[in-house]
Amino acid sequence: MSQKKRFALITGSGRGLGRELAIVFARNGYDIILHGRNKKDLATTKTEIDKEGAVCDLCAADLSTDSGLRKIYRMIRFREIAVFVNNAGAHCPHLGLEEITDGQIDEMITTNLTAPIKLSREIYRQFLKKSAGALININSVCGLEARGLRTIYAASKWGLRGFSESLRLEAAEKGIRIIDVYPTRIRTKPVFREGMSPKAVAQKIFNFFRNTDSSRLMLDERKSAKKQK
Ligand SMILES: NC(=O)c1ccc[n+]([C@@H]2O[C@H](COP(=O)([O-])OP(=O)(O)OC[C@H]3O[C@@H](n4cnc5c(N)ncnc54)[C@H](OP(=O)(O)O)[C@@H]3O)[C@@H](O)[C@H]2O)c1
């Protein structure tokens, strides 16, 4: 069955894991909406998507502003979204709660939780009309396990898990699939010396989406390291 002309919208896809996810989805027949703030990164990633022969639309928008969210709403209005990947995420240096500023708290909660909820609602409305669609939330092992010095990041990801698990109950039997992905460290930045390759993680997420009907994907490099010992 051809899935051409149906879009995968991946937030934060100019770089990091999102970029690799966009390439894998394009390689597998999806048209792509690339999203992020950095237009240069979006343009560079678009050249990779073009090589796969997929349609590729760019949406430069800041998830932490209402105007940014409205820009994405406009982008999706006339495009059939088949898959929405909530990937964009704000990280924070490891800090004790006493050191974290209001700005850092707002950035993490808005980017990792509030914006994904608002965007999911918009796209869920579209999914309901056609009784089809998949929402993939890129969570983190920090959404499952308590971590010192990562309180706000953990709060945002635990919140995302609560949202996603609850929405799954609403979406059951409506033809809409909700997937949560819980990775440990991914080498998306030069300072991350250890961890899984973003390319390999993106491929595993796509394979899980395509080949299973399960809902939760744990990607734990600590377990594979133990197995190798
Ligand atoms: N890397 C890890 O070790 C790891 C582990 C577990 C889970 N995760 C999760 O995996 C996802 C991807 O992580 P990553 O390491 O690939 O991240 P990354 O390399 O830091 O990239 C973050 C992406 O999010 C976008 N973004 C951030 N804030 C934004 C905002 N306000 N508005 C619009 N876009 C925004 C960035 O776009 P611009 O640069 O264009 O702003 C960028 O494309 C995140 O949800 C993260 O929490 C990562």
Short mmCIF file of C-alpha atoms and ligand atoms in Angstrom, two decimals:
data_model
loop_
_atom_site.label_atom_id
_atom_site.label_comp_id
_atom_site.label_asym_id
_atom_site.label_seq_id
_atom_site.Cartn_x
_atom_site.Cartn_y
_atom_site.Cartn_z
CA MET A 1 0.00 0.00 0.00
CA SER A 2 1.46 3.35 -1.00
CA GLN A 3 1.64 5.93 1.77
CA LYS A 4 2.77 8.78 -0.51
CA LYS A 5 1.11 12.15 -0.13
CA ARG A 6 0.53 11.60 3.53
CA PHE A 7 2.67 13.60 5.84
CA ALA A 8 4.81 12.82 8.84
CA LEU A 9 5.19 15.97 10.93
CA ILE A 10 8.22 15.74 13.18
CA THR A 11 8.88 18.57 15.60
CA GLY A 12 12.51 19.51 16.16
CA SER A 13 13.64 17.84 12.95
CA GLY A 14 16.37 20.23 11.80
CA ARG A 15 18.93 18.34 13.88
CA GLY A 16 19.40 15.53 16.40
CA LEU A 17 17.04 12.57 16.61
CA GLY A 18 14.27 14.46 14.80
CA ARG A 19 16.41 14.90 11.71
CA GLU A 20 17.16 11.15 11.57
CA LEU A 21 13.49 10.32 12.08
CA ALA A 22 12.53 12.61 9.20
CA ILE A 23 15.02 10.87 6.90
CA VAL A 24 13.77 7.39 7.86
CA PHE A 25 10.12 8.35 7.36
CA ALA A 26 10.94 9.94 3.98
CA ARG A 27 12.85 6.82 2.92
CA ASN A 28 9.75 4.80 3.71
CA GLY A 29 7.33 6.72 1.54
CA TYR A 30 6.11 9.54 3.77
CA ASP A 31 6.08 13.17 2.80
CA ILE A 32 7.60 15.31 5.51
CA ILE A 33 6.95 18.50 7.42
CA LEU A 34 10.24 19.55 8.98
CA HIS A 35 9.94 21.77 12.02
CA GLY A 36 12.35 23.71 14.23
CA ARG A 37 13.52 27.25 14.91
CA ASN A 38 16.82 27.24 13.06
CA LYS A 39 16.10 27.83 9.36
CA LYS A 40 19.61 26.88 8.31
CA ASP A 41 19.31 23.45 9.97
CA LEU A 42 15.89 22.96 8.36
CA ALA A 43 17.29 23.80 4.90
CA THR A 44 20.24 21.43 5.38
CA THR A 45 17.96 18.59 6.45
CA LYS A 46 15.62 19.31 3.54
CA THR A 47 18.44 18.49 1.10
CA GLU A 48 18.60 15.00 2.69
CA ILE A 49 14.82 14.56 2.46
CA ASP A 50 14.85 15.71 -1.19
CA LYS A 51 17.30 12.90 -1.97
CA GLU A 52 14.66 10.40 -0.79
CA GLY A 53 12.16 11.81 -3.31
CA ALA A 54 9.66 12.92 -0.67
CA VAL A 55 7.73 16.19 -0.63
CA CYS A 56 9.27 18.29 2.13
CA ASP A 57 7.65 21.38 3.64
CA LEU A 58 9.44 23.54 6.18
CA CYS A 59 7.88 25.11 9.24
CA ALA A 60 10.11 27.43 11.26
CA ALA A 61 8.25 28.06 14.50
CA ASP A 62 9.07 28.48 18.17
CA LEU A 63 7.02 26.08 20.29
CA SER A 64 7.25 28.37 23.29
CA THR A 65 5.21 31.16 21.66
CA ASP A 66 1.53 31.31 20.71
CA SER A 67 2.47 32.74 17.31
CA GLY A 68 4.79 29.75 16.74
CA LEU A 69 2.02 27.30 17.56
CA ARG A 70 -0.43 29.13 15.28
CA LYS A 71 2.08 28.85 12.45
CA ILE A 72 2.10 25.06 12.87
CA TYR A 73 -1.71 24.93 13.08
CA ARG A 74 -1.84 26.77 9.73
CA MET A 75 0.71 24.39 8.21
CA ILE A 76 -1.29 21.28 9.12
CA ARG A 77 -4.71 22.64 8.18
CA PHE A 78 -4.47 21.68 4.50
CA ARG A 79 -2.13 18.72 4.76
CA GLU A 80 -3.15 15.20 5.62
CA ILE A 81 -1.09 14.20 8.61
CA ALA A 82 -0.59 10.45 8.94
CA VAL A 83 2.01 10.52 11.70
CA PHE A 84 2.83 13.19 14.23
CA VAL A 85 6.10 12.80 16.14
CA ASN A 86 6.39 14.97 19.23
CA ASN A 87 10.17 15.07 19.29
CA ALA A 88 11.36 18.62 19.98
CA GLY A 89 12.67 18.92 23.49
CA ALA A 90 14.38 21.44 25.71
CA HIS A 91 17.24 20.13 27.80
CA CYS A 92 18.71 21.83 30.82
CA PRO A 93 22.12 21.58 32.45
CA HIS A 94 22.04 19.37 35.54
CA LEU A 95 21.06 21.85 38.27
CA GLY A 96 19.70 21.72 41.80
CA LEU A 97 16.17 23.10 42.08
CA GLU A 98 17.48 26.08 44.05
CA GLU A 99 19.53 27.19 41.02
CA ILE A 100 16.90 26.86 38.29
CA THR A 101 15.46 30.11 36.94
CA ASP A 102 11.83 30.84 36.07
CA GLY A 103 12.90 31.11 32.43
CA GLN A 104 14.42 27.61 32.43
CA ILE A 105 11.33 26.14 34.10
CA ASP A 106 9.01 27.83 31.60
CA GLU A 107 11.10 26.76 28.62
CA MET A 108 11.17 23.10 29.62
CA ILE A 109 7.52 22.81 30.61
CA THR A 110 6.30 24.71 27.56
CA THR A 111 8.48 22.95 25.00
CA ASN A 112 8.31 19.43 26.43
CA LEU A 113 4.74 19.36 27.69
CA THR A 114 2.35 22.24 26.93
CA ALA A 115 3.21 22.61 23.23
CA PRO A 116 3.09 18.84 22.56
CA ILE A 117 -0.36 18.70 24.21
CA LYS A 118 -1.71 21.62 22.16
CA LEU A 119 -0.29 20.29 18.89
CA SER A 120 -1.54 16.78 19.65
CA ARG A 121 -5.04 18.18 20.19
CA GLU A 122 -5.02 19.91 16.79
CA ILE A 123 -3.81 16.82 14.97
CA TYR A 124 -6.01 14.47 17.00
CA ARG A 125 -9.04 16.38 15.67
CA GLN A 126 -7.82 15.60 12.14
CA PHE A 127 -7.18 11.95 13.07
CA LEU A 128 -10.69 11.60 14.52
CA LYS A 129 -12.28 12.78 11.26
CA LYS A 130 -10.63 9.97 9.30
CA SER A 131 -10.41 7.44 12.17
CA ALA A 132 -6.71 6.98 11.47
CA GLY A 133 -3.35 8.35 12.47
CA ALA A 134 -0.41 7.78 14.75
CA LEU A 135 1.02 9.99 17.46
CA ILE A 136 4.55 9.17 18.58
CA ASN A 137 5.76 10.87 21.75
CA ILE A 138 9.52 10.91 22.22
CA ASN A 139 9.74 10.71 25.96
CA SER A 140 12.83 9.72 27.96
CA VAL A 141 13.91 7.29 30.60
CA CYS A 142 13.58 10.43 32.79
CA GLY A 143 9.82 10.12 32.20
CA LEU A 144 9.89 6.78 34.01
CA GLU A 145 12.63 7.04 36.60
CA ALA A 146 13.25 9.75 39.19
CA ARG A 147 16.49 11.67 38.66
CA GLY A 148 18.20 14.17 40.97
CA LEU A 149 19.31 17.44 39.33
CA ARG A 150 16.81 16.86 36.51
CA THR A 151 13.64 17.77 38.39
CA ILE A 152 11.99 20.00 35.79
CA TYR A 153 12.98 17.89 32.79
CA ALA A 154 11.62 14.84 34.67
CA ALA A 155 8.42 16.72 35.56
CA SER A 156 7.88 17.63 31.90
CA LYS A 157 8.47 14.06 30.72
CA TRP A 158 6.37 12.45 33.50
CA GLY A 159 3.63 14.89 32.49
CA LEU A 160 3.98 13.86 28.85
CA ARG A 161 3.69 10.20 29.88
CA GLY A 162 0.50 10.92 31.84
CA PHE A 163 -0.97 12.79 28.91
CA SER A 164 -0.06 10.12 26.42
CA GLU A 165 -1.17 7.12 28.49
CA SER A 166 -4.50 8.82 29.21
CA LEU A 167 -5.06 9.82 25.58
CA ARG A 168 -4.42 6.21 24.59
CA LEU A 169 -7.52 5.25 26.58
CA GLU A 170 -9.58 7.86 24.69
CA ALA A 171 -8.11 6.87 21.32
CA ALA A 172 -8.65 3.13 21.77
CA GLU A 173 -11.06 1.79 19.14
CA LYS A 174 -10.96 5.05 17.18
CA GLY A 175 -8.27 3.83 14.82
CA ILE A 176 -5.69 6.14 16.34
CA ARG A 177 -2.41 4.80 17.62
CA ILE A 178 -0.47 6.43 20.45
CA ILE A 179 3.16 5.36 20.94
CA ASP A 180 5.58 6.35 23.69
CA VAL A 181 9.32 6.02 23.26
CA TYR A 182 11.61 5.98 26.30
CA PRO A 183 15.27 6.25 25.32
CA THR A 184 18.33 6.50 27.51
CA ARG A 185 21.24 8.62 26.27
CA ILE A 186 21.43 9.31 22.51
CA ARG A 187 24.58 10.85 21.01
CA THR A 188 22.90 13.91 19.51
CA LYS A 189 25.51 16.39 20.69
CA PRO A 190 29.31 16.44 20.66
CA VAL A 191 29.31 16.67 24.49
CA PHE A 192 27.39 13.37 24.69
CA ARG A 193 30.31 11.00 24.27
CA GLU A 194 28.33 7.92 25.23
CA GLY A 195 24.95 6.66 24.16
CA MET A 196 23.07 5.26 21.20
CA SER A 197 23.49 6.49 17.64
CA PRO A 198 20.61 8.79 16.60
CA LYS A 199 20.39 7.01 13.23
CA ALA A 200 20.02 3.60 14.87
CA VAL A 201 17.45 4.94 17.35
CA ALA A 202 15.40 6.52 14.53
CA GLN A 203 15.40 3.24 12.60
CA LYS A 204 14.33 1.28 15.71
CA ILE A 205 11.46 3.70 16.32
CA PHE A 206 10.31 3.40 12.70
CA ASN A 207 10.54 -0.42 12.76
CA PHE A 208 8.53 -0.50 15.99
CA PHE A 209 5.90 1.76 14.43
CA ARG A 210 5.69 -0.24 11.20
CA ASN A 211 6.12 -3.80 12.42
CA THR A 212 4.27 -3.96 15.75
CA ASP A 213 1.01 -2.80 17.24
CA SER A 214 2.55 -2.17 20.65
CA SER A 215 2.48 1.15 22.47
CA ARG A 216 5.66 1.50 24.50
CA LEU A 217 9.19 1.28 23.22
CA MET A 218 12.04 1.19 25.72
CA LEU A 219 15.43 1.97 24.22
CA ASP A 220 17.91 1.31 26.99
CA GLU A 221 21.55 1.23 26.01
CA ARG A 222 22.41 0.21 29.60
CA LYS A 223 20.64 -3.14 29.03
CA SER A 224 22.44 -3.85 25.74
CA ALA A 225 25.77 -2.93 27.41
CA LYS A 226 24.98 -5.44 30.20
CA LYS A 227 24.12 -8.13 27.63
CA GLN A 228 27.46 -7.62 25.88
CA LYS A 229 29.42 -8.12 29.13
N1 LIG B 1 19.66 13.03 23.42
C1 LIG B 1 19.33 12.25 24.44
O1 LIG B 1 20.19 11.69 25.15
C2 LIG B 1 17.87 11.96 24.74
C3 LIG B 1 17.56 10.94 25.64
C4 LIG B 1 16.22 10.68 25.94
C5 LIG B 1 15.22 11.42 25.34
N2 LIG B 1 15.56 12.42 24.46
C6 LIG B 1 14.47 13.18 23.85
O2 LIG B 1 14.56 13.04 22.45
C7 LIG B 1 14.08 14.23 21.82
C8 LIG B 1 15.12 14.74 20.85
O3 LIG B 1 16.32 14.97 21.57
P1 LIG B 1 17.67 15.44 20.84
O4 LIG B 1 18.79 15.03 21.73
O5 LIG B 1 17.64 15.04 19.42
O6 LIG B 1 17.52 17.02 20.98
P2 LIG B 1 18.45 18.16 20.35
O7 LIG B 1 19.56 17.61 19.55
O8 LIG B 1 18.76 19.09 21.49
O9 LIG B 1 17.42 18.88 19.39
C9 LIG B 1 16.29 19.48 19.94
C10 LIG B 1 15.35 19.79 18.81
O10 LIG B 1 14.20 20.43 19.39
C11 LIG B 1 14.01 21.68 18.74
N3 LIG B 1 13.52 22.66 19.72
C12 LIG B 1 13.93 22.86 21.00
N4 LIG B 1 13.25 23.87 21.56
C13 LIG B 1 12.38 24.32 20.60
C14 LIG B 1 11.41 25.35 20.57
N5 LIG B 1 11.17 26.15 21.62
N6 LIG B 1 10.71 25.54 19.43
C15 LIG B 1 10.93 24.76 18.36
N7 LIG B 1 11.84 23.75 18.32
C16 LIG B 1 12.55 23.54 19.44
C17 LIG B 1 15.36 22.09 18.22
O11 LIG B 1 15.17 22.93 17.10
P3 LIG B 1 16.08 24.26 16.85
O12 LIG B 1 17.48 23.87 17.07
O13 LIG B 1 15.79 24.61 15.43
O14 LIG B 1 15.57 25.24 17.83
C18 LIG B 1 15.97 20.75 17.82
O15 LIG B 1 15.58 20.40 16.52
C19 LIG B 1 13.76 15.22 22.95
O16 LIG B 1 12.39 15.19 23.24
C20 LIG B 1 14.55 14.67 24.12
O17 LIG B 1 13.98 15.03 25.37
C21 LIG B 1 16.85 12.70 24.14
#
